[in-house]
Short mmCIF file of C-alpha atoms in Angstrom, two decimals:
data_model
loop_
_atom_site.label_atom_id
_atom_site.label_comp_id
_atom_site.label_asym_id
_atom_site.label_seq_id
_atom_site.Cartn_x
_atom_site.Cartn_y
_atom_site.Cartn_z
CA MET A 1 9.42 -0.15 17.31
CA VAL A 2 12.67 0.91 18.59
CA ASP A 3 14.68 3.65 16.78
CA ILE A 4 18.28 3.13 16.68
CA HIS A 5 18.83 5.97 18.57
CA ALA A 6 17.44 3.54 21.96
CA TYR A 7 20.23 0.49 19.98
CA ILE A 8 23.24 2.08 20.13
CA LEU A 9 22.42 3.65 23.60
CA LEU A 10 20.92 -0.03 24.80
CA PHE A 11 24.56 -0.90 23.13
CA PHE A 12 26.70 0.59 25.40
CA ILE A 13 24.79 -0.36 28.45
CA TRP A 14 25.11 -3.73 27.69
CA LEU A 15 28.96 -2.83 27.35
CA ILE A 16 29.53 -1.78 29.77
CA SER A 17 27.96 -4.49 32.24
CA THR A 18 29.81 -7.19 30.96
CA ILE A 19 32.80 -5.35 31.36
CA ILE A 20 32.45 -4.72 34.95
CA VAL A 21 30.09 -7.31 35.94
CA LYS A 22 29.94 -10.70 36.03
CA ALA A 23 27.38 -13.15 34.49
CA LEU A 24 25.34 -14.01 38.41
CA ALA A 25 23.13 -17.36 38.05
CA ARG A 26 20.31 -17.46 38.42
CA ASN A 27 19.69 -17.87 42.66
CA ARG A 28 16.15 -20.25 42.57
CA THR A 29 16.89 -21.34 46.45
CA THR A 30 14.30 -18.89 48.26
CA ILE A 31 12.53 -18.91 45.80
CA CYS A 32 10.91 -20.40 42.24
CA LEU A 33 10.41 -18.46 39.86
CA PRO A 34 8.86 -19.85 36.94
CA PRO A 35 11.62 -21.58 33.42
CA SER A 36 14.05 -18.23 31.37
CA PRO A 37 16.64 -18.04 29.53
CA LEU A 38 19.86 -16.84 30.62
CA LYS A 39 19.98 -13.10 31.21
CA LEU A 40 22.82 -10.30 30.30
CA PRO A 41 23.97 -7.91 32.58
CA LEU A 42 21.81 -5.19 33.50
CA ILE A 43 19.83 -5.56 29.93
CA GLY A 44 18.29 -8.81 30.82
CA HIS A 45 16.42 -10.74 28.65
CA LEU A 46 16.29 -7.51 26.00
CA HIS A 47 18.81 -9.24 23.06
CA LEU A 48 15.94 -12.02 23.26
CA LEU A 49 13.19 -9.51 20.92
CA SER A 50 12.47 -8.64 18.12
CA ASN A 51 10.58 -5.37 16.96
CA LYS A 52 7.49 -8.64 16.48
CA PRO A 53 7.79 -8.71 20.27
CA HIS A 54 4.22 -11.43 20.85
CA GLU A 55 6.62 -13.74 18.31
CA SER A 56 9.54 -13.35 19.87
CA LEU A 57 7.99 -14.58 23.24
CA HIS A 58 6.23 -17.46 21.28
CA LYS A 59 9.46 -18.80 20.28
CA LEU A 60 10.46 -18.30 23.65
CA SER A 61 7.89 -20.51 25.09
CA ASN A 62 8.04 -23.22 22.72
CA LYS A 63 11.11 -23.72 24.06
CA TYR A 64 10.16 -23.03 27.74
CA GLY A 65 6.78 -23.44 27.97
CA PRO A 66 3.50 -21.55 28.44
CA LEU A 67 4.86 -19.57 31.72
CA PHE A 68 8.04 -18.55 32.03
CA HIS A 69 9.97 -15.45 33.32
CA LEU A 70 11.93 -12.68 32.45
CA PHE A 71 13.55 -9.66 33.43
CA LEU A 72 13.01 -6.68 30.23
CA GLY A 73 16.12 -3.32 31.55
CA SER A 74 15.73 -4.16 35.19
CA ILE A 75 11.51 -4.89 35.28
CA PRO A 76 10.17 -8.50 35.66
CA CYS A 77 8.38 -10.38 33.73
CA VAL A 78 6.59 -13.77 32.94
CA VAL A 79 4.29 -14.98 29.79
CA ALA A 80 1.96 -16.84 29.88
CA SER A 81 0.77 -18.40 26.57
CA SER A 82 -1.84 -21.36 27.44
CA PRO A 83 -5.82 -21.26 28.08
CA GLU A 84 -5.52 -22.35 31.14
CA ILE A 85 -2.19 -20.59 32.79
CA VAL A 86 -3.69 -17.36 31.75
CA LYS A 87 -7.11 -18.38 33.33
CA GLN A 88 -5.29 -18.69 36.94
CA PHE A 89 -3.74 -15.27 36.01
CA LEU A 90 -7.24 -13.73 34.73
CA LYS A 91 -9.59 -15.14 36.01
CA ASN A 92 -8.36 -16.92 39.62
CA ASN A 93 -5.42 -13.73 40.70
CA GLU A 94 -8.03 -11.42 38.83
CA ILE A 95 -7.14 -8.57 41.53
CA THR A 96 -3.71 -9.44 41.76
CA PHE A 97 -3.87 -8.46 37.67
CA SER A 98 -6.71 -5.68 37.62
CA ASN A 99 -3.60 -3.13 37.13
CA ARG A 100 -1.78 -2.50 34.68
CA PRO A 101 2.11 -0.71 33.87
CA GLN A 102 2.60 3.01 34.40
CA ILE A 103 4.13 3.98 30.78
CA THR A 104 6.27 7.23 30.71
CA ASN A 105 5.08 8.33 27.65
CA ILE A 106 1.98 7.86 27.77
CA ASP A 107 2.05 8.37 31.61
CA TYR A 108 2.64 12.08 30.76
CA LEU A 109 0.82 12.96 27.02
CA THR A 110 -2.21 11.53 29.64
CA TYR A 111 -2.20 14.37 32.16
CA HIS A 112 -1.32 11.76 34.52
CA GLN A 113 -4.90 10.69 34.57
CA ASP A 114 -4.71 7.81 32.34
CA PHE A 115 -7.95 5.22 32.40
CA SER A 116 -6.65 2.63 30.17
CA PHE A 117 -3.56 2.55 32.45
CA ALA A 118 -4.90 4.14 35.09
CA PRO A 119 -4.31 1.93 38.56
CA TYR A 120 -7.33 -0.55 39.55
CA GLY A 121 -8.84 1.17 42.75
CA PRO A 122 -11.99 4.40 43.25
CA TYR A 123 -11.30 6.29 39.58
CA TRP A 124 -10.91 2.82 37.00
CA LYS A 125 -13.58 2.08 39.18
CA PHE A 126 -15.73 5.28 38.37
CA MET A 127 -14.41 5.70 34.77
CA LYS A 128 -15.68 2.00 34.10
CA LYS A 129 -18.29 2.49 35.04
CA LEU A 130 -19.63 5.26 33.33
CA CYS A 131 -18.50 4.24 30.17
CA ILE A 132 -20.44 1.23 30.02
CA SER A 133 -23.20 3.20 31.39
CA LYS A 134 -23.74 6.40 30.23
CA LEU A 135 -20.35 6.59 27.66
CA LEU A 136 -20.75 3.92 24.92
CA GLY A 137 -23.11 1.73 26.61
CA GLY A 138 -26.56 0.79 24.18
CA GLN A 139 -28.12 4.30 24.82
CA THR A 140 -25.93 6.43 23.45
CA LEU A 141 -24.71 4.31 20.92
CA HIS A 142 -28.25 3.69 19.18
CA LEU A 143 -28.50 7.53 19.81
CA LEU A 144 -25.33 7.97 17.65
CA LEU A 145 -26.04 5.54 15.41
CA PRO A 146 -26.89 7.71 12.23
CA ILE A 147 -23.45 9.43 12.73
CA ARG A 148 -21.57 5.52 12.05
CA ARG A 149 -24.18 5.19 9.29
CA ASP A 150 -22.99 8.76 7.79
CA GLU A 151 -19.60 7.31 8.19
CA ILE A 152 -20.45 4.26 6.13
CA LYS A 153 -22.55 5.85 3.88
CA HIS A 154 -20.00 8.37 3.51
CA LEU A 155 -17.24 5.48 3.28
CA ILE A 156 -18.73 3.70 -0.34
CA LYS A 157 -19.78 7.34 -2.25
CA VAL A 158 -15.83 7.42 -1.90
CA ILE A 159 -14.84 4.11 -3.09
CA SER A 160 -17.67 4.24 -5.57
CA THR A 161 -15.98 7.39 -7.26
CA TYR A 162 -12.79 5.14 -7.11
CA ALA A 163 -14.70 2.31 -9.24
CA ALA A 164 -16.58 4.02 -11.81
CA VAL A 165 -13.16 5.24 -13.41
CA GLY A 166 -10.67 2.23 -12.43
CA LYS A 167 -9.01 2.99 -10.37
CA GLU A 168 -6.52 1.77 -7.08
CA VAL A 169 -8.23 2.19 -3.36
CA ASN A 170 -5.40 2.30 -0.51
CA ILE A 171 -8.39 0.80 1.90
CA ARG A 172 -6.48 1.41 5.17
CA GLY A 173 -6.41 4.85 4.29
CA GLU A 174 -9.89 5.01 3.27
CA ILE A 175 -11.27 3.01 6.94
CA THR A 176 -8.39 5.34 8.71
CA THR A 177 -10.62 8.14 7.87
CA MET A 178 -13.60 7.00 8.19
CA THR A 179 -13.10 5.26 12.00
CA ASN A 180 -10.76 8.98 12.28
CA ASN A 181 -14.43 10.89 11.39
CA VAL A 182 -16.39 8.50 13.48
CA ILE A 183 -14.80 9.16 16.91
CA THR A 184 -13.91 12.53 15.91
CA ARG A 185 -17.97 12.99 15.18
CA MET A 186 -19.43 10.92 18.27
CA LEU A 187 -17.03 12.55 20.60
CA MET A 188 -17.41 16.23 19.51
CA SER A 189 -19.65 16.64 16.78
CA LYS A 190 -21.27 19.53 18.72
CA GLY A 191 -18.52 21.84 19.36
CA CYS A 192 -17.04 21.18 16.84
CA SER A 193 -18.91 21.54 14.12
CA GLU A 194 -18.03 24.80 13.00
CA ASN A 195 -15.03 24.77 13.48
CA GLU A 196 -13.78 21.11 11.81
CA ASP A 197 -10.69 22.82 10.83
CA LYS A 198 -9.97 21.74 14.91
CA ALA A 199 -11.16 18.86 14.94
CA GLU A 200 -8.45 17.34 11.91
CA LYS A 201 -5.75 19.62 14.04
CA VAL A 202 -6.62 17.39 17.11
CA ARG A 203 -7.40 13.94 14.65
CA LYS A 204 -3.05 15.39 14.13
CA MET A 205 -2.04 15.98 17.71
CA ILE A 206 -3.56 12.50 18.31
CA HIS A 207 -1.58 10.00 15.60
CA GLU A 208 1.61 12.41 16.83
CA MET A 209 0.37 12.07 20.23
CA THR A 210 0.27 8.30 19.80
CA LYS A 211 3.44 7.34 18.37
CA LEU A 212 4.89 9.44 21.45
CA SER A 213 3.83 7.32 23.44
CA GLY A 214 5.18 3.84 21.60
CA LYS A 215 8.25 4.88 21.44
CA PHE A 216 10.99 2.36 23.78
CA ASN A 217 12.17 4.86 26.44
CA LEU A 218 15.16 3.75 28.90
CA SER A 219 13.03 5.13 31.91
CA ASP A 220 10.97 2.80 31.80
CA THR A 221 13.12 -0.69 31.75
CA PHE A 222 15.84 0.80 33.73
CA TRP A 223 15.62 2.06 37.18
CA PHE A 224 19.12 3.50 36.52
CA CYS A 225 17.70 5.94 34.07
CA LYS A 226 14.35 6.76 35.79
CA LYS A 227 15.74 10.41 36.26
CA TRP A 228 18.17 11.18 33.21
CA ASP A 229 16.17 11.90 29.55
CA LEU A 230 19.00 9.92 28.02
CA GLN A 231 16.80 9.99 24.45
CA GLY A 232 15.87 14.01 24.66
CA PHE A 233 11.68 12.60 25.01
CA GLY A 234 10.92 15.60 27.76
CA LYS A 235 11.55 18.16 25.12
CA LYS A 236 8.95 16.01 22.41
CA LEU A 237 6.01 15.28 24.33
CA LYS A 238 5.50 18.82 25.93
CA GLY A 239 5.61 20.10 23.17
CA VAL A 240 3.16 18.30 21.86
CA ARG A 241 1.27 18.22 24.46
CA ASP A 242 1.00 21.89 24.89
CA LYS A 243 -0.29 21.54 21.18
CA PHE A 244 -3.16 19.38 21.77
CA ASP A 245 -3.45 21.08 25.71
CA GLU A 246 -4.61 23.85 23.78
CA ILE A 247 -6.48 23.18 21.23
CA MET A 248 -8.96 20.91 23.55
CA GLU A 249 -9.43 23.71 25.70
CA SER A 250 -9.89 26.53 22.47
CA ILE A 251 -12.48 23.10 21.19
CA ILE A 252 -13.90 22.60 25.19
CA GLU A 253 -14.69 27.00 25.33
CA GLU A 254 -16.52 26.79 21.90
CA HIS A 255 -18.30 23.64 23.43
CA GLN A 256 -19.75 24.95 25.66
CA GLU A 257 -21.61 27.91 24.66
CA THR A 258 -22.67 25.25 21.55
CA THR A 259 -24.56 23.59 24.86
CA ARG A 260 -26.12 26.66 25.79
CA LYS A 261 -27.16 28.15 22.95
CA ARG A 262 -28.89 24.41 22.11
CA GLN A 263 -30.22 24.24 25.43
CA LYS A 264 -32.30 27.80 25.25
CA MET A 265 -34.16 26.47 21.99
CA LYS A 266 -34.83 22.60 22.71
CA ASP A 267 -37.45 21.26 23.21
CA GLY A 268 -38.06 19.47 26.84
CA ASN A 269 -39.18 16.77 25.96
CA GLN A 270 -36.87 16.14 22.08
CA GLU A 271 -34.59 13.11 23.66
CA VAL A 272 -31.33 14.89 22.06
CA ALA A 273 -28.20 12.77 21.34
CA LYS A 274 -25.25 14.62 23.38
CA ASP A 275 -21.87 14.32 22.11
CA LEU A 276 -19.77 12.74 24.47
CA LEU A 277 -18.02 15.27 25.51
CA GLU A 278 -21.11 17.57 26.01
CA ILE A 279 -21.74 14.24 28.17
CA LEU A 280 -18.51 14.41 30.16
CA LEU A 281 -18.40 17.95 30.59
CA ASP A 282 -21.94 18.22 32.23
CA ILE A 283 -20.67 15.27 34.49
CA SER A 284 -17.33 17.57 35.37
CA GLN A 285 -20.44 19.77 36.71
CA ASP A 286 -22.14 17.52 39.02
CA ASN A 287 -21.66 17.89 42.28
CA THR A 288 -23.48 14.18 43.39
CA SER A 289 -20.40 12.64 40.97
CA GLU A 290 -18.93 10.33 43.21
CA VAL A 291 -16.08 11.87 40.73
CA ARG A 292 -15.97 15.11 39.35
CA LEU A 293 -14.09 14.69 36.56
CA THR A 294 -11.72 17.19 35.49
CA ARG A 295 -10.52 19.15 32.25
CA GLU A 296 -7.28 17.07 32.44
CA ASN A 297 -9.72 13.21 32.82
CA ILE A 298 -12.18 15.26 29.94
CA LYS A 299 -8.76 15.39 27.73
CA ALA A 300 -6.97 12.38 28.94
CA PHE A 301 -10.17 9.67 27.29
CA VAL A 302 -10.68 12.36 24.91
CA LEU A 303 -6.73 10.09 23.72
CA ASP A 304 -7.47 7.23 24.74
CA LEU A 305 -10.88 6.30 22.71
CA PHE A 306 -9.07 7.92 20.06
CA SER A 307 -5.81 5.57 20.56
CA GLY A 308 -7.98 3.37 21.44
CA GLY A 309 -10.90 3.21 18.62
CA THR A 310 -9.20 4.52 14.76
CA ASP A 311 -5.88 2.68 14.15
CA THR A 312 -7.02 -1.53 15.86
CA SER A 313 -10.71 -1.01 13.68
CA ALA A 314 -8.63 -0.21 10.57
CA ILE A 315 -6.94 -2.27 10.85
CA ALA A 316 -9.09 -5.05 12.03
CA MET A 317 -10.80 -4.27 8.37
CA GLU A 318 -7.79 -4.11 6.07
CA TRP A 319 -7.46 -7.99 7.46
CA ALA A 320 -11.13 -8.67 7.11
CA LEU A 321 -10.56 -7.26 3.35
CA ALA A 322 -7.34 -9.06 2.08
CA GLU A 323 -7.87 -12.28 3.67
CA LEU A 324 -12.09 -12.45 1.88
CA ILE A 325 -10.09 -11.01 -1.40
CA ASN A 326 -7.10 -14.33 -0.52
CA HIS A 327 -10.95 -16.25 0.60
CA PRO A 328 -13.35 -15.09 -2.57
CA ASN A 329 -15.57 -18.76 -2.06
CA ILE A 330 -16.14 -16.51 2.07
CA MET A 331 -16.54 -13.43 -0.01
CA GLU A 332 -19.45 -14.53 -1.78
CA LYS A 333 -20.59 -16.69 -0.07
CA ALA A 334 -20.67 -12.95 2.99
CA ALA A 335 -21.83 -11.88 0.27
CA GLN A 336 -24.92 -14.00 -0.88
CA GLU A 337 -26.38 -13.77 2.89
CA ILE A 338 -26.42 -10.19 2.94
CA ASP A 339 -28.22 -10.03 0.00
CA ASN A 340 -30.94 -12.71 1.26
CA VAL A 341 -30.78 -10.06 4.16
CA THR A 342 -31.50 -6.49 2.82
CA GLY A 343 -31.70 -7.29 -1.38
CA LYS A 344 -30.26 -5.28 -3.57
CA THR A 345 -32.35 -2.14 -2.36
CA ARG A 346 -30.70 -0.96 -0.02
CA LEU A 347 -27.32 -0.89 2.00
CA VAL A 348 -26.60 -3.25 4.60
CA GLN A 349 -27.44 -1.04 8.45
CA GLU A 350 -26.86 -2.40 11.57
CA SER A 351 -29.23 -3.16 12.00
CA ASP A 352 -29.35 -6.58 9.59
CA ILE A 353 -26.86 -8.32 11.94
CA SER A 354 -28.16 -10.15 14.30
CA GLN A 355 -29.87 -11.74 11.41
CA LEU A 356 -25.86 -12.08 9.95
CA PRO A 357 -23.81 -15.45 11.92
CA TYR A 358 -21.36 -16.55 8.53
CA LEU A 359 -20.00 -12.37 7.94
CA GLN A 360 -20.02 -13.10 12.16
CA ALA A 361 -18.56 -15.61 12.24
CA ILE A 362 -15.51 -13.66 9.55
CA VAL A 363 -14.79 -10.82 11.58
CA LYS A 364 -14.67 -12.95 14.68
CA GLU A 365 -12.01 -15.52 12.83
CA ILE A 366 -10.37 -12.86 11.80
CA LEU A 367 -10.04 -11.00 15.69
CA ARG A 368 -8.77 -14.63 16.26
CA LEU A 369 -5.98 -14.55 13.41
CA HIS A 370 -5.60 -10.75 12.92
CA SER A 371 -6.32 -9.50 16.45
CA PRO A 372 -5.52 -5.82 17.05
CA ALA A 373 -4.33 -6.07 20.44
CA PRO A 374 -2.17 -9.73 20.56
CA MET A 375 -0.87 -9.34 24.08
CA ILE A 376 -2.00 -8.20 27.13
CA LEU A 377 -0.87 -6.50 29.81
CA ARG A 378 -0.95 -6.67 33.64
CA GLU A 379 1.05 -5.55 36.16
CA SER A 380 1.18 -7.94 39.73
CA SER A 381 0.45 -6.27 43.00
CA GLU A 382 1.69 -7.70 45.42
CA ASP A 383 2.54 -11.27 45.43
CA CYS A 384 1.54 -14.31 44.08
CA THR A 385 1.35 -18.15 43.42
CA ILE A 386 0.98 -19.77 39.86
CA GLU A 387 1.29 -23.32 38.89
CA GLY A 388 3.40 -23.78 42.13
CA TYR A 389 5.65 -20.36 40.90
CA HIS A 390 5.73 -17.20 42.69
CA ILE A 391 4.86 -14.51 41.07
CA PRO A 392 6.34 -11.34 43.34
CA ALA A 393 4.43 -8.37 43.01
CA LYS A 394 4.96 -5.79 40.45
CA THR A 395 5.34 -8.18 37.65
CA ARG A 396 4.22 -7.01 34.63
CA LEU A 397 1.82 -9.78 33.02
CA PHE A 398 2.14 -10.39 28.76
CA VAL A 399 -0.47 -12.59 28.11
CA ASN A 400 0.17 -13.36 25.26
CA VAL A 401 -3.05 -13.67 22.81
CA TRP A 402 -1.48 -13.95 19.34
CA ALA A 403 0.63 -17.39 20.08
CA MET A 404 -2.61 -18.92 21.55
CA ASN A 405 -4.18 -17.75 18.41
CA ARG A 406 -1.94 -20.09 16.44
CA ASP A 407 -1.73 -23.10 19.07
CA PRO A 408 -2.69 -26.18 17.32
CA LYS A 409 -3.43 -27.81 20.85
CA ASN A 410 -6.37 -24.72 20.91
CA TRP A 411 -7.76 -24.51 17.17
CA GLU A 412 -8.09 -27.16 14.49
CA ASN A 413 -6.09 -25.67 12.11
CA PRO A 414 -5.16 -21.86 13.11
CA LEU A 415 -2.88 -21.23 10.38
CA GLU A 416 -6.33 -21.16 8.25
CA PHE A 417 -8.56 -18.47 7.79
CA ARG A 418 -11.93 -20.39 7.88
CA PRO A 419 -14.99 -18.79 9.47
CA GLU A 420 -17.05 -21.58 9.03
CA ARG A 421 -15.20 -22.46 12.77
CA PHE A 422 -17.67 -19.97 14.70
CA MET A 423 -20.81 -22.11 13.05
CA ASN A 424 -20.68 -25.05 14.71
CA GLU A 425 -23.45 -23.38 18.36
CA THR A 426 -20.48 -25.18 20.26
CA LYS A 427 -17.58 -23.38 18.91
CA ILE A 428 -19.50 -19.11 19.34
CA LEU A 429 -17.67 -18.05 21.16
CA ASP A 430 -17.96 -15.12 23.54
CA VAL A 431 -15.61 -12.01 22.22
CA ARG A 432 -15.97 -10.76 26.06
CA GLY A 433 -13.38 -13.71 27.51
CA GLN A 434 -15.53 -14.40 30.32
CA ASN A 435 -15.78 -17.74 30.12
CA ASN A 436 -13.59 -19.46 27.30
CA PHE A 437 -9.91 -18.06 28.26
CA HIS A 438 -9.18 -19.83 24.28
CA TYR A 439 -10.37 -16.37 22.46
CA LEU A 440 -9.52 -13.25 24.44
CA PRO A 441 -9.54 -10.05 20.75
CA PHE A 442 -11.04 -8.02 23.62
CA GLY A 443 -9.64 -8.61 26.71
CA SER A 444 -11.01 -10.15 29.74
CA GLY A 445 -12.49 -10.11 32.94
CA ARG A 446 -12.76 -5.46 34.54
CA ARG A 447 -9.70 -4.42 32.17
CA GLY A 448 -10.93 -6.07 29.20
CA CYS A 449 -11.82 -3.03 26.74
CA PRO A 450 -14.66 -0.69 26.98
CA GLY A 451 -15.36 -0.70 23.71
CA ILE A 452 -16.95 -3.26 22.41
CA SER A 453 -19.97 -2.85 20.73
CA LEU A 454 -18.52 0.60 19.76
CA ALA A 455 -15.68 -1.60 17.71
CA LEU A 456 -17.90 -4.45 16.52
CA GLN A 457 -20.84 -2.63 15.04
CA ILE A 458 -17.98 -0.60 12.98
CA LEU A 459 -16.44 -4.04 12.45
CA HIS A 460 -19.78 -5.42 11.95
CA THR A 461 -21.21 -2.62 9.61
CA SER A 462 -18.47 -1.32 7.37
CA LEU A 463 -17.32 -4.90 5.91
CA ALA A 464 -20.45 -5.29 5.14
CA ALA A 465 -21.28 -2.75 3.26
CA ILE A 466 -17.38 -3.49 2.35
CA ILE A 467 -18.84 -6.78 0.92
CA GLN A 468 -22.42 -5.41 -0.15
CA CYS A 469 -21.33 -3.49 -2.34
CA PHE A 470 -17.83 -4.22 -4.25
CA GLU A 471 -15.99 -6.64 -6.00
CA TRP A 472 -11.50 -6.51 -5.87
CA LYS A 473 -9.11 -6.95 -7.96
CA VAL A 474 -5.77 -7.18 -6.81
CA SER A 475 -3.06 -4.93 -10.07
CA GLY A 476 -0.43 -6.52 -10.12
CA GLU A 477 1.95 -8.53 -12.15
CA GLY A 478 3.13 -11.72 -10.27
CA ASN A 479 0.51 -11.95 -8.13
CA CYS A 480 -2.24 -14.31 -8.87
CA GLY A 481 -5.21 -12.55 -7.74
CA LYS A 482 -3.53 -13.29 -4.82
CA VAL A 483 -3.23 -10.37 -1.70
CA ASP A 484 0.84 -10.71 -0.21
CA MET A 485 -0.45 -11.35 4.38
CA GLU A 486 2.75 -9.90 4.84
CA GLN A 487 3.00 -9.38 9.15
CA GLY A 488 4.39 -5.49 9.93
CA THR A 489 6.00 -5.04 13.03
CA GLY A 490 5.38 -2.93 15.91
CA VAL A 491 2.44 -4.15 19.01
CA THR A 492 -0.65 -3.87 16.73
CA VAL A 493 0.34 -5.87 13.65
CA PRO A 494 -0.66 -4.29 11.00
CA ARG A 495 0.23 -5.21 7.83
CA ALA A 496 3.26 -4.61 6.12
CA ASN A 497 2.18 -3.04 3.12
CA PRO A 498 -1.15 -0.87 2.85
CA LEU A 499 -3.31 -2.97 0.82
CA VAL A 500 -4.41 -1.34 -2.38
CA CYS A 501 -6.75 -2.76 -4.50
CA VAL A 502 -9.40 -2.15 -7.84
CA PRO A 503 -12.88 -1.52 -6.94
CA VAL A 504 -15.20 -3.05 -9.20
CA ALA A 505 -18.87 -1.48 -8.46
CA ARG A 506 -20.35 -5.07 -7.09
CA LEU A 507 -24.65 -3.17 -7.35
CA ASN A 508 -25.29 -1.52 -10.31
CA PRO A 509 -27.62 0.44 -10.17
CA PHE A 510 -26.17 1.86 -6.72
CA PRO A 511 -28.68 3.66 -5.23
CA ASP A 512 -28.73 7.13 -4.84
CA LYS A 513 -30.23 8.12 -1.75
CA TYR A 514 -26.88 6.70 -0.03
CA LEU A 515 -24.61 8.12 -2.62
CA HIS A 516 -26.12 11.64 -1.85
CA ASN A 517 -27.53 12.10 1.13
#
């Protein structure tokens, strides 16, 4: 969300520009650009965006159509909000739109080595292949299954302590802690096993860095501000990255020492579950690797995984539980499905998910109605033509997934929470966005999210465990047992207010082995 200082600076830029520059008529005689609202000098169309940009762009698409053109400061942009047009960008012209724009704050914090925003080229291709084959591939996720299982059991244990005394629990806080712990242990369990304090420092530093990376920076929007740090980000960015760098260097050194000791003791025939940091360090020492990873590459990947794998999963689960509380019939149907598979003597496991189609439909419906990533951001690498319109190189593309998910042309009763829409075999859409561009919860194609499998494993299993073990009471007067569904601000569409409810134990007695292991 833009802070007050940015607003003040934008106001003065607008004031000065309107005094010295007359509004220029849009010139469409030489090239044919998509439709566009009237822009103001220098600031372009920034004044049309709110702190919920996906909603602002949706309103503009209702007026100017599913493909329109904007200038955010001096940055040319196009906005696509229909499956047919999105397909032309992300499939028919996928290579042209396989880059992401460079964001100054993110670029600095990630040592100019960020995988998520890296240009489409040798380094990005190598890291994507590495994620799929080793870091986030099926074999690694299987070997690290005990970590996810342990953290979900711990989450259930914590919520059970609240249920035992009839106390409210902050769902967002507890789920965020769980997802943070899963990512931390998957990344660096070996290196941090003897020093949890450092792991906690890493989590706090990454939270601070994530907040800074999302700040509105004038340098990204106005070409004449490129060399000026008008908002004082430079000192803040350097300070937080230096602290993160110091902690990570210490963790890497300890991790390497722990790995050396373990290698001397391990059984050569035993399959060892390496954590992700160990895998990355092994690759950095491999002289035959097509890309030699540096320490900066490794630290940037740690930032990527934390920023992409913690808050988004927690936001999706919080929305899911809120919808289920407001639709008790759906909650009960899901609980009954789980009971039929697991009985009432054990906690649901990842291996059970394939037998829980209604639970899978609930998750798909949540990712449609409350997608944590409401927009897909790309940038064109060369000129192209879409729908007869000229799209110049270096144009930013915003795919408004949030708007498409609410379009009655794409979905029947789109604002209704109805998991049954995904139960029909003809409606079981691929969450990977390969063929159907109505539904893109994880992006599409080459630049689609490489952590889909991990995200779905965490979402399905943790939500199933919460449904299996608890019913929920909404506290407060005047709510009629309903949870408010107000949407918060920002680019990840969180709830406006944390979900705070009283859990009621559903399984009684709860299996001791899952509470005390």
